[in-house]
Short mmCIF file of C-alpha atoms and ligand atoms in Angstrom, two decimals:
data_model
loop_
_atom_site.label_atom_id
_atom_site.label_comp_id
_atom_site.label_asym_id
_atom_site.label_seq_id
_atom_site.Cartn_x
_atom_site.Cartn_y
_atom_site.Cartn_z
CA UNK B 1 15.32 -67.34 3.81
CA UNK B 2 17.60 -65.77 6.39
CA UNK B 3 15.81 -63.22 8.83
CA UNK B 4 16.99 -60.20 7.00
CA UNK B 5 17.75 -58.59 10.70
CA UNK B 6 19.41 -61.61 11.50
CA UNK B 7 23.35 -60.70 12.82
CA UNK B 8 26.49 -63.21 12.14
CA UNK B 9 29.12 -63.11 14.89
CA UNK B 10 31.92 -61.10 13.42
CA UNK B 11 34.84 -59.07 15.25
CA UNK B 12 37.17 -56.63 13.68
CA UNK B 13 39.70 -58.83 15.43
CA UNK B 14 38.56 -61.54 12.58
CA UNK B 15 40.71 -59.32 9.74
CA UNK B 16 44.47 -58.30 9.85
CA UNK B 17 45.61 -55.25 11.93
CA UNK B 18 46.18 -53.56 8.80
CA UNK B 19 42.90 -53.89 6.45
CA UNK B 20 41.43 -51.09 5.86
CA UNK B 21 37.67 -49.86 6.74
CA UNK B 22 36.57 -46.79 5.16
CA UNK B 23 33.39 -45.27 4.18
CA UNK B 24 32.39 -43.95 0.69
CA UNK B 25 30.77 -40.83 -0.93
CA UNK B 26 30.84 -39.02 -4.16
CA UNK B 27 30.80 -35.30 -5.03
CA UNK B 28 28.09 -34.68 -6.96
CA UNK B 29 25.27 -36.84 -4.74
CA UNK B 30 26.33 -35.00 -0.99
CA UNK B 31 27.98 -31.62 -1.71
CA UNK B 32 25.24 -29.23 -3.02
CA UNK B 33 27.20 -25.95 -3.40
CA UNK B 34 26.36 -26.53 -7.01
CA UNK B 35 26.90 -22.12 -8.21
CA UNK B 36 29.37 -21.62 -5.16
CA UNK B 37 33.73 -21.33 -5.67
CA UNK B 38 33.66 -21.03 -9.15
CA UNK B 39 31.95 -24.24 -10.09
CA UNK B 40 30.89 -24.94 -13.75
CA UNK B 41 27.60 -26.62 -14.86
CA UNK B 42 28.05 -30.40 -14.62
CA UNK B 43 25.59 -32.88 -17.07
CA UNK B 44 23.60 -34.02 -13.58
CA UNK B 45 23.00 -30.20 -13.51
CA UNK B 46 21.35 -30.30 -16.55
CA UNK B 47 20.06 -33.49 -16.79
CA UNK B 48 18.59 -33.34 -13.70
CA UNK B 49 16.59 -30.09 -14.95
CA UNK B 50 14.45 -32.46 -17.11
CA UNK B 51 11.07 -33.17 -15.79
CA UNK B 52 10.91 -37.07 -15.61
CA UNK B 53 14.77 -38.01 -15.16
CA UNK B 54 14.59 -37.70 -11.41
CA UNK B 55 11.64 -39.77 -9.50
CA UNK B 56 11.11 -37.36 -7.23
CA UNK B 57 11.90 -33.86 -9.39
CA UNK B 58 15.14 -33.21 -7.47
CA UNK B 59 18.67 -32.53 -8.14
CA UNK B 60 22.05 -32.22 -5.97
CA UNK B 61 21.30 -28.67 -6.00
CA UNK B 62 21.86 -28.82 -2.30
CA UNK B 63 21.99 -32.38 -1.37
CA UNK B 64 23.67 -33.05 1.87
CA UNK B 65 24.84 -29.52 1.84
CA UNK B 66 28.47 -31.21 2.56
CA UNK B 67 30.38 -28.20 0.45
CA UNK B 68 29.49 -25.95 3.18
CA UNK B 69 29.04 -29.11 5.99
CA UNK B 70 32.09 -31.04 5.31
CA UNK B 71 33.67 -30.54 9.27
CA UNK B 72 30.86 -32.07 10.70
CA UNK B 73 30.85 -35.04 7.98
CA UNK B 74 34.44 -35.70 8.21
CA UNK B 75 34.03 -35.71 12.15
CA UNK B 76 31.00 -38.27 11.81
CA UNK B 77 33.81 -40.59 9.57
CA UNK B 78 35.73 -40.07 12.38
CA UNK B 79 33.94 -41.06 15.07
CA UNK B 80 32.87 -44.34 13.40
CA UNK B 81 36.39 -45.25 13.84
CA UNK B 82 37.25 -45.66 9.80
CA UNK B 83 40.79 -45.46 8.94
CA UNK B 84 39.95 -44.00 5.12
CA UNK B 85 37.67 -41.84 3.69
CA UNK B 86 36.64 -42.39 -0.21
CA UNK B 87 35.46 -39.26 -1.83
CA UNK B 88 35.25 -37.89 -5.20
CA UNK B 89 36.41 -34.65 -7.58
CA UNK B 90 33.78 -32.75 -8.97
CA UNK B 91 35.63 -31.82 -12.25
CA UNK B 92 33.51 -28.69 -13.40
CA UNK B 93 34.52 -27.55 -9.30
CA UNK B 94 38.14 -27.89 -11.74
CA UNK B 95 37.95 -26.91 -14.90
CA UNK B 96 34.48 -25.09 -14.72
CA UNK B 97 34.05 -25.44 -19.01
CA UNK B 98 35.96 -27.97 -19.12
CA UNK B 99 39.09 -26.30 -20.45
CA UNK B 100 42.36 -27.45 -18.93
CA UNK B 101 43.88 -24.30 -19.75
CA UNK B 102 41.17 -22.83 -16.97
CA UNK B 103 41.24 -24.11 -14.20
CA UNK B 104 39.76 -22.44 -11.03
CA UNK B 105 41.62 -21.93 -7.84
CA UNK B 106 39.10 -22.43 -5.52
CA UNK B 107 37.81 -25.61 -6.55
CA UNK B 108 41.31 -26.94 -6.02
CA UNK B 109 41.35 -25.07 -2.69
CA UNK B 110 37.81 -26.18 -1.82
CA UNK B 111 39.55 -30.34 -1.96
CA UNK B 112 42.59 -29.20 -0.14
CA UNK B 113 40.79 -27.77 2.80
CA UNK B 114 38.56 -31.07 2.49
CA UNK B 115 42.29 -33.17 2.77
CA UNK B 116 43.38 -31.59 4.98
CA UNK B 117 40.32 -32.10 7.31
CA UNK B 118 40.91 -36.02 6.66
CA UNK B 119 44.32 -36.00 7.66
CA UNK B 120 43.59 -34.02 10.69
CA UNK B 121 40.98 -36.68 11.71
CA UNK B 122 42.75 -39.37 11.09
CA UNK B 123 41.34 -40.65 7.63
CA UNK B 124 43.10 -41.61 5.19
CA UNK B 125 42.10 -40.08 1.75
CA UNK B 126 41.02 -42.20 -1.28
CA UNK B 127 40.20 -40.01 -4.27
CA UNK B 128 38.30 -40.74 -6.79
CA UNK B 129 38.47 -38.64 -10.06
CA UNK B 130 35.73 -39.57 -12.22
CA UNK B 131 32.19 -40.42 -10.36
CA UNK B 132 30.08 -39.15 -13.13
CA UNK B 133 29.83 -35.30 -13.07
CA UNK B 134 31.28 -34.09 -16.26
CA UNK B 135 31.61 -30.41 -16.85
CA UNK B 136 28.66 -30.11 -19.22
CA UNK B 137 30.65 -28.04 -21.62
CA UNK B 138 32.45 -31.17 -22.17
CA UNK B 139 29.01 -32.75 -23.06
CA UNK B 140 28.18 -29.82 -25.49
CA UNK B 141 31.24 -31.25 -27.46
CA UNK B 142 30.28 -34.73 -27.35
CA UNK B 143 31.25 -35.85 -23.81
CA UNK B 144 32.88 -39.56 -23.43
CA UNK B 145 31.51 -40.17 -26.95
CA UNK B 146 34.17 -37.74 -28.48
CA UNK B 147 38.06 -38.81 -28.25
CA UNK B 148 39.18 -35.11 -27.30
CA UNK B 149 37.38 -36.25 -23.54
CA UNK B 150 40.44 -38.72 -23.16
CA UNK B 151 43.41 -36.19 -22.65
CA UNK B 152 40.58 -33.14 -21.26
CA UNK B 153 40.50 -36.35 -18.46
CA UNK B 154 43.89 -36.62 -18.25
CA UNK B 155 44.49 -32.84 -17.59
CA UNK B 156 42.10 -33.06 -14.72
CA UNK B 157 43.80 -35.87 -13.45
CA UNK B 158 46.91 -34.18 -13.80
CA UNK B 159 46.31 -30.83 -12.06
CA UNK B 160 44.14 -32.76 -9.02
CA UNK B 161 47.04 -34.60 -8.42
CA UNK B 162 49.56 -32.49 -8.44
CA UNK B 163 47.67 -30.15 -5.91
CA UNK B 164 46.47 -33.31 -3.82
CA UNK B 165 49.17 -35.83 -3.98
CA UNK B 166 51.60 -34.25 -1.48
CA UNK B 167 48.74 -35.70 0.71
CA UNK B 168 46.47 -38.17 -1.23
CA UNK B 169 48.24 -41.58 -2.16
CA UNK B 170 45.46 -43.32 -3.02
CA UNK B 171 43.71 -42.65 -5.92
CA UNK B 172 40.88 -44.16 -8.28
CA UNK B 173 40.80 -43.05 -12.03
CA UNK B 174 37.02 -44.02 -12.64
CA UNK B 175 34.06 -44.82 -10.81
CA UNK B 176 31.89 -48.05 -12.06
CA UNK B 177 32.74 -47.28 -15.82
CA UNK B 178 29.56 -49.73 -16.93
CA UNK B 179 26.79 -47.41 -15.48
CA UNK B 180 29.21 -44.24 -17.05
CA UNK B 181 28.68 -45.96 -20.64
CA UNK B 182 25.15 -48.01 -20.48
CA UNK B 183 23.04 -46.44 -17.95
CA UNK B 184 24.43 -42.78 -19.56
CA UNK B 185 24.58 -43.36 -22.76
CA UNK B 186 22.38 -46.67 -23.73
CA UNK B 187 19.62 -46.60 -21.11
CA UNK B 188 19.14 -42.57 -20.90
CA UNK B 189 18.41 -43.35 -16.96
CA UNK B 190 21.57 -41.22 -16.36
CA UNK B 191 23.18 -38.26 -17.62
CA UNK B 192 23.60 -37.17 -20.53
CA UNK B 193 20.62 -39.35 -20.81
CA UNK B 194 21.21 -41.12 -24.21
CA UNK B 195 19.79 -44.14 -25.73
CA UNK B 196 22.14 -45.08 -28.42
CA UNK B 197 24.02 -48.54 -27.74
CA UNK B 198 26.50 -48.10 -30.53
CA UNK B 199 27.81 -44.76 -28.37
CA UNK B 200 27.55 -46.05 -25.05
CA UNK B 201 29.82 -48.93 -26.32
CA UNK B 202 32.34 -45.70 -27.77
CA UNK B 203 31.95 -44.02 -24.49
CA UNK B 204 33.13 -46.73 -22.69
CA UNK B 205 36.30 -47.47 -24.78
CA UNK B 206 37.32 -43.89 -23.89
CA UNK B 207 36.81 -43.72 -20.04
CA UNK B 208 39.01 -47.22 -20.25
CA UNK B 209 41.72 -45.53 -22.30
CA UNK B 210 41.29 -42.45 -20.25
CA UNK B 211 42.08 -44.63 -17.03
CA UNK B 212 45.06 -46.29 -18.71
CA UNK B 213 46.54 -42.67 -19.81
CA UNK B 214 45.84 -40.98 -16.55
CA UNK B 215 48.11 -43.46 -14.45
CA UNK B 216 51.45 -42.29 -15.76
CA UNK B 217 50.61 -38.83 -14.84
CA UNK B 218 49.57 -39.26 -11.46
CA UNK B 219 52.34 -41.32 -10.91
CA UNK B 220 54.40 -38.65 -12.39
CA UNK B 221 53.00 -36.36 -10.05
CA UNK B 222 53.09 -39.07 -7.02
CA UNK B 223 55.81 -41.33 -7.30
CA UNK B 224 54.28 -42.94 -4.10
CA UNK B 225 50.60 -43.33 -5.43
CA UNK B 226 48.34 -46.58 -5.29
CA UNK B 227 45.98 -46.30 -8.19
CA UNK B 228 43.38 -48.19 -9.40
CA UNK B 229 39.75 -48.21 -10.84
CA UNK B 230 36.59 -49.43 -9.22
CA UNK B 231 34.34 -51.61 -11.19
CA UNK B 232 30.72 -52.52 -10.11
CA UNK B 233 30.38 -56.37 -11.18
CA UNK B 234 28.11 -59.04 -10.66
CA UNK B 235 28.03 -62.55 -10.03
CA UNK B 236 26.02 -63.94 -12.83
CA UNK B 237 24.25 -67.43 -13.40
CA UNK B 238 21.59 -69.02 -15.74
CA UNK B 239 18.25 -68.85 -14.86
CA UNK B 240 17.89 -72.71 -16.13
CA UNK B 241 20.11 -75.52 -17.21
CA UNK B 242 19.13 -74.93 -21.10
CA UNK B 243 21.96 -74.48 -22.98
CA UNK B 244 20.33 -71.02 -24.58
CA UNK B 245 19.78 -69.59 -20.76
CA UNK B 246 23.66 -70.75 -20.38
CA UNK B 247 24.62 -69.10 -23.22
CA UNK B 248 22.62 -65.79 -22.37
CA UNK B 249 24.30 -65.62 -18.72
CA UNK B 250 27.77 -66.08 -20.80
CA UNK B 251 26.92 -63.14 -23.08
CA UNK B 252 25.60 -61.00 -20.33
CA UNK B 253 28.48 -61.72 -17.71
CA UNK B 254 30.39 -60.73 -21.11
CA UNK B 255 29.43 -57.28 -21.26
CA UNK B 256 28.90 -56.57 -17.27
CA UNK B 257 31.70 -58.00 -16.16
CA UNK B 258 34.65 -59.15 -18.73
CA UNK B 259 34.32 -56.28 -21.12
CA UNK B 260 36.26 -54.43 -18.41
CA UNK B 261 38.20 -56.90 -16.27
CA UNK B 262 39.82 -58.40 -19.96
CA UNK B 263 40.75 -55.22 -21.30
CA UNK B 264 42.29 -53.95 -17.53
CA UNK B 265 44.38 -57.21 -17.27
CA UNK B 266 45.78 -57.49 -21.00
CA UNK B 267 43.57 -59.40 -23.02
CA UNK B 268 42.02 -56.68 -24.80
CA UNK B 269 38.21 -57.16 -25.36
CA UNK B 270 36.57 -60.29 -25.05
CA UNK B 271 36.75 -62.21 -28.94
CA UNK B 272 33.40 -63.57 -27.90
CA UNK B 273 31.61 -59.91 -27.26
CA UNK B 274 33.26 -58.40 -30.05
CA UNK B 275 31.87 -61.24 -32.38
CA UNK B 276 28.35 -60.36 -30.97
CA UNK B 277 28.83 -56.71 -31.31
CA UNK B 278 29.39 -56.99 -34.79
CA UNK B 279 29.36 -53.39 -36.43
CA UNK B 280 28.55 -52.05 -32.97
CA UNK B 281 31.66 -52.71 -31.60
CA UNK B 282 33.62 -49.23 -30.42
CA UNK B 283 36.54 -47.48 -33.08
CA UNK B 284 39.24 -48.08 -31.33
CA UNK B 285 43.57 -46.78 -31.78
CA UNK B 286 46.68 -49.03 -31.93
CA UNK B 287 48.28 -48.08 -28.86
CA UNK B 288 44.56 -48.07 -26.86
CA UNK B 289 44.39 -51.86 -25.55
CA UNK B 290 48.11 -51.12 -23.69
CA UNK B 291 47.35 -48.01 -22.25
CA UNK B 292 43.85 -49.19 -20.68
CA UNK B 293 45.94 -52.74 -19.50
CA UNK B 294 48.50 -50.02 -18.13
CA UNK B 295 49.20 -51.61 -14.69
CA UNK B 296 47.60 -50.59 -11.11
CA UNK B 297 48.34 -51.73 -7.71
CA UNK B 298 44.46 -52.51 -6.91
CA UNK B 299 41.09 -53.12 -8.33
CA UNK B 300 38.29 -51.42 -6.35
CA UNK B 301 35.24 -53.73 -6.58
CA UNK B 302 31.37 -52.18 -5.67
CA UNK B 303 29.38 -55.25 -4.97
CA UNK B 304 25.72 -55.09 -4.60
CA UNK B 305 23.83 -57.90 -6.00
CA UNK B 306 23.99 -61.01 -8.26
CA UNK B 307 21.77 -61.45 -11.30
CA UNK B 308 20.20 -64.32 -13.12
CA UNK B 309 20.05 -64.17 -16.40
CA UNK B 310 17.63 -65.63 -19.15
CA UNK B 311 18.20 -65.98 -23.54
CA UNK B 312 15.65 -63.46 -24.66
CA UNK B 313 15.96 -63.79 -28.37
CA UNK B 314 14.78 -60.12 -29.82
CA UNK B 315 15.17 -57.93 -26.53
CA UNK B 316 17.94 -55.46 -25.38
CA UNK B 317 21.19 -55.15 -27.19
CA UNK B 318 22.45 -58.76 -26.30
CA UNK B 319 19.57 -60.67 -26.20
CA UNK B 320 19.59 -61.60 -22.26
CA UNK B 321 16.83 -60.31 -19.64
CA UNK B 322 17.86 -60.79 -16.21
CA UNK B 323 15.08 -62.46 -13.96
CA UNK B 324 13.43 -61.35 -10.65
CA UNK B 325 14.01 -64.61 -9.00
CA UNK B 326 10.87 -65.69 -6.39
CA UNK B 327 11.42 -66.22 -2.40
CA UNK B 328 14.46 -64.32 -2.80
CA UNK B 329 15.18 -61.60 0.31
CA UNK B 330 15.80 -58.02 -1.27
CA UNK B 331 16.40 -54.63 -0.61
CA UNK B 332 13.50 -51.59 -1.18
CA UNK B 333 15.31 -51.31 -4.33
CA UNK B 334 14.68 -54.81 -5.25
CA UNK B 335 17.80 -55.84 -5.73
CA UNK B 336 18.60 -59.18 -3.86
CA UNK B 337 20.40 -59.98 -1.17
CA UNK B 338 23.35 -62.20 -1.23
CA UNK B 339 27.11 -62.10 1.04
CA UNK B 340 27.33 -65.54 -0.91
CA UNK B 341 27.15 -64.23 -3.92
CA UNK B 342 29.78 -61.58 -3.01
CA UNK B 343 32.47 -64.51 -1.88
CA UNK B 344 31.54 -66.17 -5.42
CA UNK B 345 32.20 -62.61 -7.21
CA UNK B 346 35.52 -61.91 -5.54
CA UNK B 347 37.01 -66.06 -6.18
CA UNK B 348 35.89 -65.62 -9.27
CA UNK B 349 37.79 -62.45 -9.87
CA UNK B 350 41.02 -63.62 -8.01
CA UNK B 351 40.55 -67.01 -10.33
CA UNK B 352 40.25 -65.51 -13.09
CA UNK B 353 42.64 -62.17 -13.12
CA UNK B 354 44.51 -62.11 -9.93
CA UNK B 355 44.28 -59.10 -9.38
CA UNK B 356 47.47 -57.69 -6.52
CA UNK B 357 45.01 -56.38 -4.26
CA UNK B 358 41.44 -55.83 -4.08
CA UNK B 359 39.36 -53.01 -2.33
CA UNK B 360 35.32 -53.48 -1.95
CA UNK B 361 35.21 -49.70 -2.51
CA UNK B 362 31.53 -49.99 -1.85
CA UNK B 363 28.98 -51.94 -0.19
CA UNK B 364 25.42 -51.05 1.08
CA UNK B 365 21.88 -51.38 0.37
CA UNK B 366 18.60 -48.89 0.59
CA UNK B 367 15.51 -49.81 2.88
CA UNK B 368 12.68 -47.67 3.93
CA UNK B 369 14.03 -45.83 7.01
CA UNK B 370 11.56 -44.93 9.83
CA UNK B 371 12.76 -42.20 12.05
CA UNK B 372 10.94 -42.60 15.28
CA UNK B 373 9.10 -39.99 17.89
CA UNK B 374 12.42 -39.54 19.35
CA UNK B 375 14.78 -39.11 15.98
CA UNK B 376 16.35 -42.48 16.18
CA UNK B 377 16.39 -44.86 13.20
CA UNK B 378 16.09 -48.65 13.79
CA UNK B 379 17.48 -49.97 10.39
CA UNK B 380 18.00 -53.44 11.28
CA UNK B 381 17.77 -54.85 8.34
CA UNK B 382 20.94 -52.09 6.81
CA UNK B 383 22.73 -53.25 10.10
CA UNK B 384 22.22 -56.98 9.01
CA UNK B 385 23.34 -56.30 5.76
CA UNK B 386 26.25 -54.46 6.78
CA UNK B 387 27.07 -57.50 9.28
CA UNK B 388 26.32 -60.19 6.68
CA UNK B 389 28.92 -58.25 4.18
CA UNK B 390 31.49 -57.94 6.21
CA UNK B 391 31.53 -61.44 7.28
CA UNK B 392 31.30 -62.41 3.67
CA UNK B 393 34.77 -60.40 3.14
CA UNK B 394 35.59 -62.22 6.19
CA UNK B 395 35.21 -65.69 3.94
CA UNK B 396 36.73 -64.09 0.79
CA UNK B 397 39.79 -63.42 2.76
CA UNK B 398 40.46 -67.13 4.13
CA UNK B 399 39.50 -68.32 0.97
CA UNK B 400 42.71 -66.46 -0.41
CA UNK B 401 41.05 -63.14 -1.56
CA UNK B 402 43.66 -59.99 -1.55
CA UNK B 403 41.04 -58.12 -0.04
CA UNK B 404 42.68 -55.33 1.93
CA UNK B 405 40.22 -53.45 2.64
CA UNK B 406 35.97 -52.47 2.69
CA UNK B 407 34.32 -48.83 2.63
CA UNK B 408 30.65 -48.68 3.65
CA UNK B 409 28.26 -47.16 1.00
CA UNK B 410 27.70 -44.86 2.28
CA UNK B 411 28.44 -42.62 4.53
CA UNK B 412 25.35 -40.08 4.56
CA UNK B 413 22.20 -40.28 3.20
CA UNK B 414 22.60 -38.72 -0.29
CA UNK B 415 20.93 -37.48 -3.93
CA UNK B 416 20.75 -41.19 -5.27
CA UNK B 417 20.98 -40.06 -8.81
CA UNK B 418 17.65 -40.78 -10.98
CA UNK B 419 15.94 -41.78 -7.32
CA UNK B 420 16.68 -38.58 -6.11
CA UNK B 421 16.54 -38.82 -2.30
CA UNK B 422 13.73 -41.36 -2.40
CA UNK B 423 16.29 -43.97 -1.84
CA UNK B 424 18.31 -43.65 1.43
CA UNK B 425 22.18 -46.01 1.67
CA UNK B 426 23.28 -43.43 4.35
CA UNK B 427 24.54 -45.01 7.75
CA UNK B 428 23.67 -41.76 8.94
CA UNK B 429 20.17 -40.77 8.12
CA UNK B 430 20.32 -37.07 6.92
CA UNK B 431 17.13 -34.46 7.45
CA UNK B 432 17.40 -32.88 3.86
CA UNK B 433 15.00 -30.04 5.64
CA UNK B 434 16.54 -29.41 8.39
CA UNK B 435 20.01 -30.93 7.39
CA UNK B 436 20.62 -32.70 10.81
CA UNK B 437 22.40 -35.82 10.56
CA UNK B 438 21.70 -39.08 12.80
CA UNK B 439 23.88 -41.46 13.15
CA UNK B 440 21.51 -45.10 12.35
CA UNK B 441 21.53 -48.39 13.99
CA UNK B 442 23.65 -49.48 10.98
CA UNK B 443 26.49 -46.70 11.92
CA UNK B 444 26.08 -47.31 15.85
CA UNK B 445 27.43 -51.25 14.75
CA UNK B 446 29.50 -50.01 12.34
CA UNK B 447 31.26 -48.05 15.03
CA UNK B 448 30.64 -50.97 17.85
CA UNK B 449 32.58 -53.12 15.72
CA UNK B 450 34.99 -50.89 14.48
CA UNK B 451 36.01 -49.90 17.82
CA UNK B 452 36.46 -54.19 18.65
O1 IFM S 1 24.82 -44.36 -5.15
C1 IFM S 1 25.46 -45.25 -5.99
C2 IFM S 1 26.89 -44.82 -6.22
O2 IFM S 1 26.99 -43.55 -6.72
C3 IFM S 1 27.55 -45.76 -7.21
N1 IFM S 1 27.39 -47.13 -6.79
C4 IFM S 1 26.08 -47.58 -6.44
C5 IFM S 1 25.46 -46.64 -5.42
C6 IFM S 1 24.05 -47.11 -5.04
O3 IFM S 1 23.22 -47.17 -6.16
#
């Protein structure tokens, strides 16, 4: 095994003058500010109120406090020496009960004054609309699972940017669409916390067609926008040469991975998940499979980890169970390790779709921080990660990858959804007492090597 603190040589000198290093963050797990400007209940407001969603009881109440903290945060970006800044909307900051005919004022100003505070620093904005605070109200009427969502989506899209777009060009409809649909609506693990398979799958086919509609209209609004949609996929493999552990990795990869990427580049849904789905399978309209292969100028990738999959006749919706593999180096999460697996992922992509260009819109990994006597925080095994990553993209690149560009997950410490702050990605460790942020080994070679 490699020693997970183990650093390749790699030089920002390695990628083109013009790719593109960024940082990520989403609304709802740094901004706190959750009854402040006008803001409506979102469903991680509620959902986090449930004793037993969140390991450690907590919410985004306050999380990094960034609503009220956002100067300091945007300087921190700064300083590392990223040229873009990824961020998301809180829509009930928007439309507060989810009706597009109310929107609120402040919310919009809120993002504008957050813009603004890129552009003066240098960093270029990327938003992202949908990173999985809906305005509960929405919920109350059946959320992603009810059609009326689709155009309530648009709307939102719509209004953010025509207030943003004189000044954001870059924008992402949807935010890892999988964990929107499965972990939301099959697992329960995330809000709205359902466990129903059948609407997880109906969920999904709306955000898709939700994506597709929302490009026109942000084109409309910016002729000059980039959009795309960030997917978190995996590179996935049999756990033995049986042809039933084969077939298992084929069904799995078919509902992780192509269930999105076919749809998004024309070929509707996969003939061989449909077939499985059976009566499952999500209601869908005539004109949906064009608008969700409506075209974008970039897919945002979130890689994390591969997974190795087994036939498990009887269990889960598809009959697959993905296998902790032995020896294998992983993060405190558990997940595993692997820059390889991330070259594989994005060949494989580019092989398969060929996609224009391709942004890792996230990247990063959790460990068990110490902060030492004197505040510092030696994560050397987040700085080896970062390193090993980024000289992975490195490969992907000369191996004919469009990769343009790689944003750092994350930024800050932050409320890691149903780990509440347990679980620590930050490159800056935040103090969620005392809200003092330090700047981690991982950030002091992010900024080394961004500065060449
Ligand atoms: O924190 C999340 C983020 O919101 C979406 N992508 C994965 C990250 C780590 O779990």
């Amino acid at each position: 095994m490699t020693d997970p603190a183990a650093l390749p040589v790699i030089r920002r000198g390695d990628f083109e003058p013009g790719f593109l290093w960024g940082c990520s963050t989403s609304s709802y797990q740094i901004e706190g500010g959750i009854h402040e400007g006008g803001r409506g209940e979102s469903i991680w407001d509620r959902f986090c109120e449930r004793p037993g969603n969140i390991r450690d009881f907590s919410s985004g109440a306050i999380a990094c406090d960034h609503y009220h903290r956002w100067p300091e945060d945007l300087d921190i970006a700064r300083d590392l020496g990223t040229g873009a800044y990824r961020f998301s909307i809180a829509w009930p900051r928007i439309f507060p009960d989810g009706n597009p005919a109310r929107p609120n004022r402040a919310g919009l100003d809120f993002y504008s004054r957050l813009v603004d505070g890129m552009l003066e620093r240098g960093l270029q904005p990327w938003a992202t609309l949908y990173h999985w605070d809906l305005p509960q109200a929405l919920q109350d009427k059946g959320g992603w699972t009810n059609r009326d969502t689709v155009g309530d989506f648009v709307a939102f899209a719509d209004l953010a940017a025509r207030t943003l777009g004189d000044r954001v060009k870059h924008w992402i409809t949807h935010n890892e669409p999988w964990c929107t649909a499965m972990l939301g609506h099959a697992e329960g693990a995330h809000a709205p916390g359902l466990r129903d398979f059948r609407a997880a799958l109906q969920a999904c086919h709306h955000v898709l067609v939700s994506h597709g509609l929302a490009i026109p209209a942000l084109r409309a609004a910016v002729p000059d926008a980039k959009v795309g949609i960030t997917l978190s996929l995996h590179p996935i493999s049999p756990a033995t040469a049986s042809a039933e552990d084969a077939a298992a990795a084929r069904r799995h990869d078919g509902l992780r991975n192509r269930w999105f990427l076919d749809p998004l580049h024309g070929r509707g849904y996969p003939e061989d998940v449909m077939e499985l789905l059976g009566h499952r399978a999500p209601n869908t309209q005539t004109r949906d499979a064009a608008a969700i292969a409506t075209p974008t100028d970039f897919l945002g990738i979130n890689y994390y980890f591969p997974e190795v999959v087994a036939d498990a006749p009887g269990e889960g919706a598809i009959a697959t169970r993905v296998v902790e593999q032995h020896g294998v180096e992983r993060t405190a999460f558990g997940w595993p390790v692997s820059p390889e697996g991330m070259v594989t992922l994005l060949e494989r992509v580019q092989r398969d779709y060929a996609p224009p260009r391709v942004y890792l819109t996230e990247n990063g990994s959790t460990y068990d921080d110490v902060v030492q006597p004197d505040g510092s925080i030696d994560d050397v095994q987040r700085r080896a990660y970062l390193a090993r990553h980024i000289a992975a993209a490195r490969d992907a690149v000369a191996r004919g990858v469009p990769l343009k560009g790689y944003f750092a997950w994350s930024l800050l410490d932050n409320f890691e959804w149903a780990e509440g702050y347990v679980r620590r990605f930050g490159l800056t460790h935040v103090d969620y007492a005392t809200q003092k942020r330090t700047l981690k080994a991982s950030g002091r070679w992010y900024r080394d090597f961004l500065h060449g």
